[in-house]
Amino acid sequence: MARHGNGRGWYGKVVGAALGVTMLAAGASVWTAQAGAAGAGSSRAESSAKPGGAVKPVDVTIAHASDKGARGVNITIDDGPDPAWTPQVLDVLEQYGVKATFCMVGTQAEAHPDLVKEVVAAGHRLCDHSVSHDTAMDKKSEAYQSQQILDAERMITKASGGVRPMYYRAPGGAFTPYSRGLAASRGMRPLGWNVDSKDFERPGADAIVTTVERELPNGPTILFHDAGGDRSQTVEALRRILPWLKEQGYSFGFPVR
């Protein structure tokens, strides 16, 4: 998985004591399109982990497949929520009737709880993207990894009004067996991607669209961003990519759990 070289430190370093959790995980999975064709419900209860329910461990392998099967695609949106760009992304998704998975940074969720609640209310799913988006997390201690994952889970859940994230995406793909095992033990499936739209680099909407069209044969999970800078190119690219995907016969789903 590609790393965003300048991703570390946008939101500052968060220092704190962490819980020590020991759990060893299995090796990383390869993408497969063989997933159940479960419907992507639009209600709060269907789209996100229910508030108040017991935490159930999930698979530790990195998910890539879509719950819509071989012709499904998963739209994933990283690094927000952001007051300038998240509402615009939500508007485009609503326009085309698409549900997405929002991988939120803990500090951003804590700063903008109204946007977290708006994402959930619209039927999208939540994903833990760590506290401070440290792309070198895999080089840090287990205590640090634990703090980044569990504190972000707490921040996002609180900001949402009690709805827990269903996935964990390591910043820049910096997973470790430990972080995958810890996330899975908290009911958050490790989440990868198959298509990096490169929107983070702001190459222009045309380039973003071309990248997605070219790389889509690699698999169904597509990576976009709604924070970390000017995301106007992302918004424009989504306006063009979403109807194009529908025209190609794809259905929009969520990553398998």
PDB file of C-alpha atoms in Angstrom:
ATOM      1  CA  MET A   1       0.000   0.000   0.000  1.00  0.00           C
ATOM      2  CA  ALA A   2       1.215   3.443  -0.849  1.00  0.00           C
ATOM      3  CA  ARG A   3       2.144   5.835   1.894  1.00  0.00           C
ATOM      4  CA  HIS A   4       1.497   9.544   1.796  1.00  0.00           C
ATOM      5  CA  GLY A   5       4.932  10.848   2.615  1.00  0.00           C
ATOM      6  CA  ASN A   6       3.687  14.135   4.057  1.00  0.00           C
ATOM      7  CA  GLY A   7       0.813  12.575   5.969  1.00  0.00           C
ATOM      8  CA  ARG A   8       2.510  12.471   9.339  1.00  0.00           C
ATOM      9  CA  GLY A   9       1.877  15.383  11.582  1.00  0.00           C
ATOM     10  CA  TRP A  10      -1.012  17.292   9.923  1.00  0.00           C
ATOM     11  CA  TYR A  11      -2.974  17.076  13.109  1.00  0.00           C
ATOM     12  CA  GLY A  12      -0.052  17.200  15.508  1.00  0.00           C
ATOM     13  CA  LYS A  13       1.348  14.535  17.774  1.00  0.00           C
ATOM     14  CA  VAL A  14      -0.828  13.191  20.520  1.00  0.00           C
ATOM     15  CA  VAL A  15       1.090  11.926  23.534  1.00  0.00           C
ATOM     16  CA  GLY A  16      -0.559   9.789  26.168  1.00  0.00           C
ATOM     17  CA  ALA A  17      -0.336   6.603  28.121  1.00  0.00           C
ATOM     18  CA  ALA A  18      -1.729   3.632  26.290  1.00  0.00           C
ATOM     19  CA  LEU A  19      -3.368   0.386  27.180  1.00  0.00           C
ATOM     20  CA  GLY A  20      -1.238  -2.703  26.685  1.00  0.00           C
ATOM     21  CA  VAL A  21      -3.151  -5.231  24.685  1.00  0.00           C
ATOM     22  CA  THR A  22      -1.458  -8.356  23.395  1.00  0.00           C
ATOM     23  CA  MET A  23      -2.887 -10.152  20.442  1.00  0.00           C
ATOM     24  CA  LEU A  24      -1.103 -11.750  17.504  1.00  0.00           C
ATOM     25  CA  ALA A  25      -2.755 -11.716  14.141  1.00  0.00           C
ATOM     26  CA  ALA A  26      -2.570 -13.728  10.976  1.00  0.00           C
ATOM     27  CA  GLY A  27      -0.768 -12.529   7.832  1.00  0.00           C
ATOM     28  CA  ALA A  28      -2.245 -10.024   5.402  1.00  0.00           C
ATOM     29  CA  SER A  29      -4.907 -11.185   2.949  1.00  0.00           C
ATOM     30  CA  VAL A  30      -5.034 -10.913  -0.813  1.00  0.00           C
ATOM     31  CA  TRP A  31      -7.964  -9.132  -2.401  1.00  0.00           C
ATOM     32  CA  THR A  32     -10.854 -11.373  -3.396  1.00  0.00           C
ATOM     33  CA  ALA A  33     -14.141 -10.391  -4.920  1.00  0.00           C
ATOM     34  CA  GLN A  34     -15.938 -13.351  -3.399  1.00  0.00           C
ATOM     35  CA  ALA A  35     -18.138 -11.656  -0.824  1.00  0.00           C
ATOM     36  CA  GLY A  36     -21.737 -12.038   0.185  1.00  0.00           C
ATOM     37  CA  ALA A  37     -24.222  -9.853  -1.596  1.00  0.00           C
ATOM     38  CA  ALA A  38     -25.583  -8.353   1.600  1.00  0.00           C
ATOM     39  CA  GLY A  39     -27.483  -5.129   0.984  1.00  0.00           C
ATOM     40  CA  ALA A  40     -25.989  -1.808   2.011  1.00  0.00           C
ATOM     41  CA  GLY A  41     -28.729  -0.438   4.256  1.00  0.00           C
ATOM     42  CA  SER A  42     -29.118   3.266   4.689  1.00  0.00           C
ATOM     43  CA  SER A  43     -30.345   3.338   8.267  1.00  0.00           C
ATOM     44  CA  ARG A  44     -28.107   4.171  11.186  1.00  0.00           C
ATOM     45  CA  ALA A  45     -28.463   0.687  12.673  1.00  0.00           C
ATOM     46  CA  GLU A  46     -27.655  -1.032   9.371  1.00  0.00           C
ATOM     47  CA  SER A  47     -24.754   1.139   8.299  1.00  0.00           C
ATOM     48  CA  SER A  48     -22.702   1.443  11.467  1.00  0.00           C
ATOM     49  CA  ALA A  49     -21.952  -0.552  14.586  1.00  0.00           C
ATOM     50  CA  LYS A  50     -24.971  -0.265  16.855  1.00  0.00           C
ATOM     51  CA  PRO A  51     -24.572   1.818  20.003  1.00  0.00           C
ATOM     52  CA  GLY A  52     -24.708  -0.078  23.248  1.00  0.00           C
ATOM     53  CA  GLY A  53     -24.080  -3.502  21.738  1.00  0.00           C
ATOM     54  CA  ALA A  54     -21.351  -5.879  22.868  1.00  0.00           C
ATOM     55  CA  VAL A  55     -18.093  -5.658  20.923  1.00  0.00           C
ATOM     56  CA  LYS A  56     -17.633  -8.757  18.769  1.00  0.00           C
ATOM     57  CA  PRO A  57     -14.192  -9.607  17.381  1.00  0.00           C
ATOM     58  CA  VAL A  58     -13.877  -9.705  13.591  1.00  0.00           C
ATOM     59  CA  ASP A  59     -11.409 -11.118  11.078  1.00  0.00           C
ATOM     60  CA  VAL A  60      -7.847  -9.805  11.494  1.00  0.00           C
ATOM     61  CA  THR A  61      -6.979  -9.975   7.803  1.00  0.00           C
ATOM     62  CA  ILE A  62      -7.006  -6.770   5.763  1.00  0.00           C
ATOM     63  CA  ALA A  63     -10.326  -6.360   3.956  1.00  0.00           C
ATOM     64  CA  HIS A  64     -10.457  -5.317   0.323  1.00  0.00           C
ATOM     65  CA  ALA A  65     -13.532  -7.056  -1.100  1.00  0.00           C
ATOM     66  CA  SER A  66     -16.996  -5.527  -1.431  1.00  0.00           C
ATOM     67  CA  ASP A  67     -20.155  -6.878   0.151  1.00  0.00           C
ATOM     68  CA  LYS A  68     -21.757  -6.335  -3.263  1.00  0.00           C
ATOM     69  CA  GLY A  69     -19.654  -9.086  -4.796  1.00  0.00           C
ATOM     70  CA  ALA A  70     -17.611  -9.140  -7.988  1.00  0.00           C
ATOM     71  CA  ARG A  71     -19.282  -6.054  -9.495  1.00  0.00           C
ATOM     72  CA  GLY A  72     -19.242  -4.071  -6.279  1.00  0.00           C
ATOM     73  CA  VAL A  73     -17.083  -1.073  -5.446  1.00  0.00           C
ATOM     74  CA  ASN A  74     -16.350   0.511  -2.076  1.00  0.00           C
ATOM     75  CA  ILE A  75     -15.913   4.285  -1.854  1.00  0.00           C
ATOM     76  CA  THR A  76     -13.700   5.160   1.114  1.00  0.00           C
ATOM     77  CA  ILE A  77     -12.977   8.707   2.286  1.00  0.00           C
ATOM     78  CA  ASP A  78      -9.972   9.413   4.537  1.00  0.00           C
ATOM     79  CA  ASP A  79      -8.637  11.968   7.016  1.00  0.00           C
ATOM     80  CA  GLY A  80     -11.728  14.000   7.913  1.00  0.00           C
ATOM     81  CA  PRO A  81     -14.114  15.140   8.907  1.00  0.00           C
ATOM     82  CA  ASP A  82     -13.369  18.615   7.626  1.00  0.00           C
ATOM     83  CA  PRO A  83     -15.885  21.494   7.814  1.00  0.00           C
ATOM     84  CA  ALA A  84     -15.027  22.757   4.326  1.00  0.00           C
ATOM     85  CA  TRP A  85     -14.912  19.492   2.371  1.00  0.00           C
ATOM     86  CA  THR A  86     -16.863  16.774   4.170  1.00  0.00           C
ATOM     87  CA  PRO A  87     -20.242  18.488   3.564  1.00  0.00           C
ATOM     88  CA  GLN A  88     -19.414  18.802  -0.146  1.00  0.00           C
ATOM     89  CA  VAL A  89     -18.438  15.134  -0.363  1.00  0.00           C
ATOM     90  CA  LEU A  90     -21.650  14.188   1.449  1.00  0.00           C
ATOM     91  CA  ASP A  91     -23.667  16.248  -1.028  1.00  0.00           C
ATOM     92  CA  VAL A  92     -22.123  14.446  -4.019  1.00  0.00           C
ATOM     93  CA  LEU A  93     -22.664  11.038  -2.441  1.00  0.00           C
ATOM     94  CA  GLU A  94     -26.295  11.904  -1.742  1.00  0.00           C
ATOM     95  CA  GLN A  95     -26.790  13.182  -5.284  1.00  0.00           C
ATOM     96  CA  TYR A  96     -25.830   9.782  -6.702  1.00  0.00           C
ATOM     97  CA  GLY A  97     -27.307   7.640  -3.921  1.00  0.00           C
ATOM     98  CA  VAL A  98     -23.933   6.279  -2.854  1.00  0.00           C
ATOM     99  CA  LYS A  99     -22.960   5.082   0.620  1.00  0.00           C
ATOM    100  CA  ALA A 100     -19.301   5.324   1.617  1.00  0.00           C
ATOM    101  CA  THR A 101     -16.932   4.472   4.453  1.00  0.00           C
ATOM    102  CA  PHE A 102     -15.405   7.488   6.201  1.00  0.00           C
ATOM    103  CA  CYS A 103     -12.014   6.789   7.794  1.00  0.00           C
ATOM    104  CA  MET A 104     -11.799   9.509  10.415  1.00  0.00           C
ATOM    105  CA  VAL A 105      -8.832  10.896  12.305  1.00  0.00           C
ATOM    106  CA  GLY A 106      -9.613  11.038  16.021  1.00  0.00           C
ATOM    107  CA  THR A 107      -8.692  14.675  16.550  1.00  0.00           C
ATOM    108  CA  GLN A 108     -10.821  15.714  13.579  1.00  0.00           C
ATOM    109  CA  ALA A 109     -13.807  13.737  14.824  1.00  0.00           C
ATOM    110  CA  GLU A 110     -13.430  15.275  18.265  1.00  0.00           C
ATOM    111  CA  ALA A 111     -13.272  18.782  16.766  1.00  0.00           C
ATOM    112  CA  HIS A 112     -16.296  18.294  14.469  1.00  0.00           C
ATOM    113  CA  PRO A 113     -18.808  15.968  16.148  1.00  0.00           C
ATOM    114  CA  ASP A 114     -21.678  17.507  14.176  1.00  0.00           C
ATOM    115  CA  LEU A 115     -20.096  16.251  10.950  1.00  0.00           C
ATOM    116  CA  VAL A 116     -19.544  12.771  12.392  1.00  0.00           C
ATOM    117  CA  LYS A 117     -23.224  12.606  13.300  1.00  0.00           C
ATOM    118  CA  GLU A 118     -24.154  13.847   9.824  1.00  0.00           C
ATOM    119  CA  VAL A 119     -22.085  11.079   8.218  1.00  0.00           C
ATOM    120  CA  VAL A 120     -23.817   8.442  10.349  1.00  0.00           C
ATOM    121  CA  ALA A 121     -27.285   9.903   9.802  1.00  0.00           C
ATOM    122  CA  ALA A 122     -26.750   9.687   6.028  1.00  0.00           C
ATOM    123  CA  GLY A 123     -26.160   5.926   6.282  1.00  0.00           C
ATOM    124  CA  HIS A 124     -22.396   5.877   5.807  1.00  0.00           C
ATOM    125  CA  ARG A 125     -20.001   3.753   7.849  1.00  0.00           C
ATOM    126  CA  LEU A 126     -17.270   4.891  10.216  1.00  0.00           C
ATOM    127  CA  CYS A 127     -13.654   3.785  10.231  1.00  0.00           C
ATOM    128  CA  ASP A 128     -10.916   4.461  12.822  1.00  0.00           C
ATOM    129  CA  HIS A 129      -7.938   6.150  11.113  1.00  0.00           C
ATOM    130  CA  SER A 130      -5.883   6.668  14.310  1.00  0.00           C
ATOM    131  CA  VAL A 131      -5.580   9.736  16.522  1.00  0.00           C
ATOM    132  CA  SER A 132      -2.961  11.750  14.675  1.00  0.00           C
ATOM    133  CA  HIS A 133      -2.379  10.116  11.262  1.00  0.00           C
ATOM    134  CA  ASP A 134       1.153   8.931  11.980  1.00  0.00           C
ATOM    135  CA  THR A 135       2.253   7.029   8.864  1.00  0.00           C
ATOM    136  CA  ALA A 136       5.202   5.583  10.803  1.00  0.00           C
ATOM    137  CA  MET A 137       2.974   3.832  13.352  1.00  0.00           C
ATOM    138  CA  ASP A 138       4.333   0.458  12.304  1.00  0.00           C
ATOM    139  CA  LYS A 139       7.763   1.538  13.559  1.00  0.00           C
ATOM    140  CA  LYS A 140       6.464   2.524  16.991  1.00  0.00           C
ATOM    141  CA  SER A 141       5.862   0.543  20.172  1.00  0.00           C
ATOM    142  CA  GLU A 142       2.777  -1.571  20.745  1.00  0.00           C
ATOM    143  CA  ALA A 143       1.790   0.832  23.535  1.00  0.00           C
ATOM    144  CA  TYR A 144       1.841   3.726  21.064  1.00  0.00           C
ATOM    145  CA  GLN A 145      -0.127   1.791  18.467  1.00  0.00           C
ATOM    146  CA  SER A 146      -2.681   0.889  21.123  1.00  0.00           C
ATOM    147  CA  GLN A 147      -3.088   4.506  22.203  1.00  0.00           C
ATOM    148  CA  GLN A 148      -3.536   5.690  18.617  1.00  0.00           C
ATOM    149  CA  ILE A 149      -6.156   3.055  17.784  1.00  0.00           C
ATOM    150  CA  LEU A 150      -8.129   2.925  21.017  1.00  0.00           C
ATOM    151  CA  ASP A 151      -8.168   6.660  21.684  1.00  0.00           C
ATOM    152  CA  ALA A 152      -9.381   7.313  18.136  1.00  0.00           C
ATOM    153  CA  GLU A 153     -12.076   4.667  18.567  1.00  0.00           C
ATOM    154  CA  ARG A 154     -13.216   6.431  21.730  1.00  0.00           C
ATOM    155  CA  MET A 155     -13.120   9.895  20.112  1.00  0.00           C
ATOM    156  CA  ILE A 156     -15.099   8.801  17.055  1.00  0.00           C
ATOM    157  CA  THR A 157     -17.654   6.874  19.088  1.00  0.00           C
ATOM    158  CA  LYS A 158     -18.215   9.828  21.393  1.00  0.00           C
ATOM    159  CA  ALA A 159     -18.456  12.289  18.507  1.00  0.00           C
ATOM    160  CA  SER A 160     -20.995  10.081  16.721  1.00  0.00           C
ATOM    161  CA  GLY A 161     -23.251   9.863  19.725  1.00  0.00           C
ATOM    162  CA  GLY A 162     -22.380   6.252  20.484  1.00  0.00           C
ATOM    163  CA  VAL A 163     -21.913   4.642  17.056  1.00  0.00           C
ATOM    164  CA  ARG A 164     -18.628   2.745  16.891  1.00  0.00           C
ATOM    165  CA  PRO A 165     -16.315   2.555  13.875  1.00  0.00           C
ATOM    166  CA  MET A 166     -16.605  -0.736  12.009  1.00  0.00           C
ATOM    167  CA  TYR A 167     -13.135  -0.687  10.440  1.00  0.00           C
ATOM    168  CA  TYR A 168      -9.565   0.358  11.184  1.00  0.00           C
ATOM    169  CA  ARG A 169      -7.361   1.773   8.427  1.00  0.00           C
ATOM    170  CA  ALA A 170      -3.738   2.350   9.377  1.00  0.00           C
ATOM    171  CA  PRO A 171      -2.398   5.736   8.186  1.00  0.00           C
ATOM    172  CA  GLY A 172      -0.481   5.151   4.971  1.00  0.00           C
ATOM    173  CA  GLY A 173      -1.204   1.433   5.290  1.00  0.00           C
ATOM    174  CA  ALA A 174       1.189   1.150   8.259  1.00  0.00           C
ATOM    175  CA  PHE A 175      -0.398  -2.004   9.657  1.00  0.00           C
ATOM    176  CA  THR A 176       1.347  -4.436  11.974  1.00  0.00           C
ATOM    177  CA  PRO A 177       0.184  -7.874  13.127  1.00  0.00           C
ATOM    178  CA  TYR A 178      -0.352  -6.291  16.535  1.00  0.00           C
ATOM    179  CA  SER A 179      -2.437  -3.343  15.296  1.00  0.00           C
ATOM    180  CA  ARG A 180      -4.576  -5.603  13.125  1.00  0.00           C
ATOM    181  CA  GLY A 181      -5.178  -7.958  16.009  1.00  0.00           C
ATOM    182  CA  LEU A 182      -6.034  -5.146  18.395  1.00  0.00           C
ATOM    183  CA  ALA A 183      -8.461  -3.508  15.968  1.00  0.00           C
ATOM    184  CA  ALA A 184     -10.134  -6.833  15.184  1.00  0.00           C
ATOM    185  CA  SER A 185     -10.560  -7.559  18.884  1.00  0.00           C
ATOM    186  CA  ARG A 186     -12.504  -4.280  19.119  1.00  0.00           C
ATOM    187  CA  GLY A 187     -14.802  -5.236  16.235  1.00  0.00           C
ATOM    188  CA  MET A 188     -12.960  -3.109  13.653  1.00  0.00           C
ATOM    189  CA  ARG A 189     -11.952  -5.000  10.504  1.00  0.00           C
ATOM    190  CA  PRO A 190      -8.574  -3.866   9.184  1.00  0.00           C
ATOM    191  CA  LEU A 191      -9.294  -2.020   5.940  1.00  0.00           C
ATOM    192  CA  GLY A 192      -7.005  -1.710   2.956  1.00  0.00           C
ATOM    193  CA  TRP A 193      -7.509  -0.273  -0.516  1.00  0.00           C
ATOM    194  CA  ASN A 194      -6.987  -1.431  -4.089  1.00  0.00           C
ATOM    195  CA  VAL A 195      -7.154   1.881  -5.946  1.00  0.00           C
ATOM    196  CA  ASP A 196      -5.312   4.948  -4.674  1.00  0.00           C
ATOM    197  CA  SER A 197      -6.914   7.821  -6.570  1.00  0.00           C
ATOM    198  CA  LYS A 198      -3.840   9.979  -5.819  1.00  0.00           C
ATOM    199  CA  ASP A 199      -6.219  12.823  -5.008  1.00  0.00           C
ATOM    200  CA  PHE A 200      -4.070  13.662  -2.001  1.00  0.00           C
ATOM    201  CA  GLU A 201      -1.421  14.987  -4.364  1.00  0.00           C
ATOM    202  CA  ARG A 202      -3.944  17.308  -6.072  1.00  0.00           C
ATOM    203  CA  PRO A 203      -2.929  16.345  -9.636  1.00  0.00           C
ATOM    204  CA  GLY A 204      -6.156  17.754 -11.107  1.00  0.00           C
ATOM    205  CA  ALA A 205      -9.624  16.223 -11.388  1.00  0.00           C
ATOM    206  CA  ASP A 206      -8.859  14.793 -14.834  1.00  0.00           C
ATOM    207  CA  ALA A 207      -5.847  12.894 -13.484  1.00  0.00           C
ATOM    208  CA  ILE A 208      -7.811  11.584 -10.499  1.00  0.00           C
ATOM    209  CA  VAL A 209     -10.567  10.265 -12.771  1.00  0.00           C
ATOM    210  CA  THR A 210      -8.041   8.675 -15.131  1.00  0.00           C
ATOM    211  CA  THR A 211      -6.222   6.983 -12.258  1.00  0.00           C
ATOM    212  CA  VAL A 212      -9.428   5.442 -10.896  1.00  0.00           C
ATOM    213  CA  GLU A 213     -10.533   4.207 -14.331  1.00  0.00           C
ATOM    214  CA  ARG A 214      -7.100   2.716 -15.011  1.00  0.00           C
ATOM    215  CA  GLU A 215      -6.581   1.089 -11.613  1.00  0.00           C
ATOM    216  CA  LEU A 216     -10.103  -0.247 -10.985  1.00  0.00           C
ATOM    217  CA  PRO A 217      -9.214  -3.756 -12.281  1.00  0.00           C
ATOM    218  CA  ASN A 218      -6.935  -4.032  -9.220  1.00  0.00           C
ATOM    219  CA  GLY A 219      -9.951  -4.370  -6.943  1.00  0.00           C
ATOM    220  CA  PRO A 220     -13.038  -2.670  -5.559  1.00  0.00           C
ATOM    221  CA  THR A 221     -11.910  -0.447  -2.683  1.00  0.00           C
ATOM    222  CA  ILE A 222     -11.144   3.104  -3.839  1.00  0.00           C
ATOM    223  CA  LEU A 223      -9.313   5.657  -1.690  1.00  0.00           C
ATOM    224  CA  PHE A 224     -10.232   9.363  -1.620  1.00  0.00           C
ATOM    225  CA  HIS A 225      -9.709  12.161   0.927  1.00  0.00           C
ATOM    226  CA  ASP A 226     -11.938  14.841   2.450  1.00  0.00           C
ATOM    227  CA  ALA A 227      -9.274  16.619   4.543  1.00  0.00           C
ATOM    228  CA  GLY A 228      -5.579  17.441   4.671  1.00  0.00           C
ATOM    229  CA  GLY A 229      -5.781  20.399   2.293  1.00  0.00           C
ATOM    230  CA  ASP A 230      -7.833  21.694  -0.590  1.00  0.00           C
ATOM    231  CA  ARG A 231     -10.067  18.816  -1.715  1.00  0.00           C
ATOM    232  CA  SER A 232     -11.972  20.628  -4.477  1.00  0.00           C
ATOM    233  CA  GLN A 233     -10.386  18.312  -7.051  1.00  0.00           C
ATOM    234  CA  THR A 234     -11.677  15.305  -5.135  1.00  0.00           C
ATOM    235  CA  VAL A 235     -15.205  16.706  -5.084  1.00  0.00           C
ATOM    236  CA  GLU A 236     -15.116  17.345  -8.834  1.00  0.00           C
ATOM    237  CA  ALA A 237     -13.619  13.919  -9.547  1.00  0.00           C
ATOM    238  CA  LEU A 238     -16.329  12.195  -7.499  1.00  0.00           C
ATOM    239  CA  ARG A 239     -19.008  14.026  -9.518  1.00  0.00           C
ATOM    240  CA  ARG A 240     -17.610  12.342 -12.611  1.00  0.00           C
ATOM    241  CA  ILE A 241     -16.503   8.966 -11.236  1.00  0.00           C
ATOM    242  CA  LEU A 242     -19.709   7.982  -9.425  1.00  0.00           C
ATOM    243  CA  PRO A 243     -22.023   8.185 -12.474  1.00  0.00           C
ATOM    244  CA  TRP A 244     -19.329   6.566 -14.642  1.00  0.00           C
ATOM    245  CA  LEU A 245     -19.141   3.596 -12.258  1.00  0.00           C
ATOM    246  CA  LYS A 246     -22.916   3.208 -12.424  1.00  0.00           C
ATOM    247  CA  GLU A 247     -22.789   3.310 -16.220  1.00  0.00           C
ATOM    248  CA  GLN A 248     -20.199   0.516 -16.149  1.00  0.00           C
ATOM    249  CA  GLY A 249     -22.609  -1.655 -14.181  1.00  0.00           C
ATOM    250  CA  TYR A 250     -20.990  -1.402 -10.762  1.00  0.00           C
ATOM    251  CA  SER A 251     -22.935  -1.382  -7.489  1.00  0.00           C
ATOM    252  CA  PHE A 252     -21.788   0.593  -4.470  1.00  0.00           C
ATOM    253  CA  GLY A 253     -21.228  -1.395  -1.308  1.00  0.00           C
ATOM    254  CA  PHE A 254     -19.223  -1.532   1.883  1.00  0.00           C
ATOM    255  CA  PRO A 255     -16.009  -3.436   2.586  1.00  0.00           C
ATOM    256  CA  VAL A 256     -16.605  -6.976   3.811  1.00  0.00           C
ATOM    257  CA  ARG A 257     -16.549  -7.548   7.536  1.00  0.00           C
TER     258      ARG A 257
END
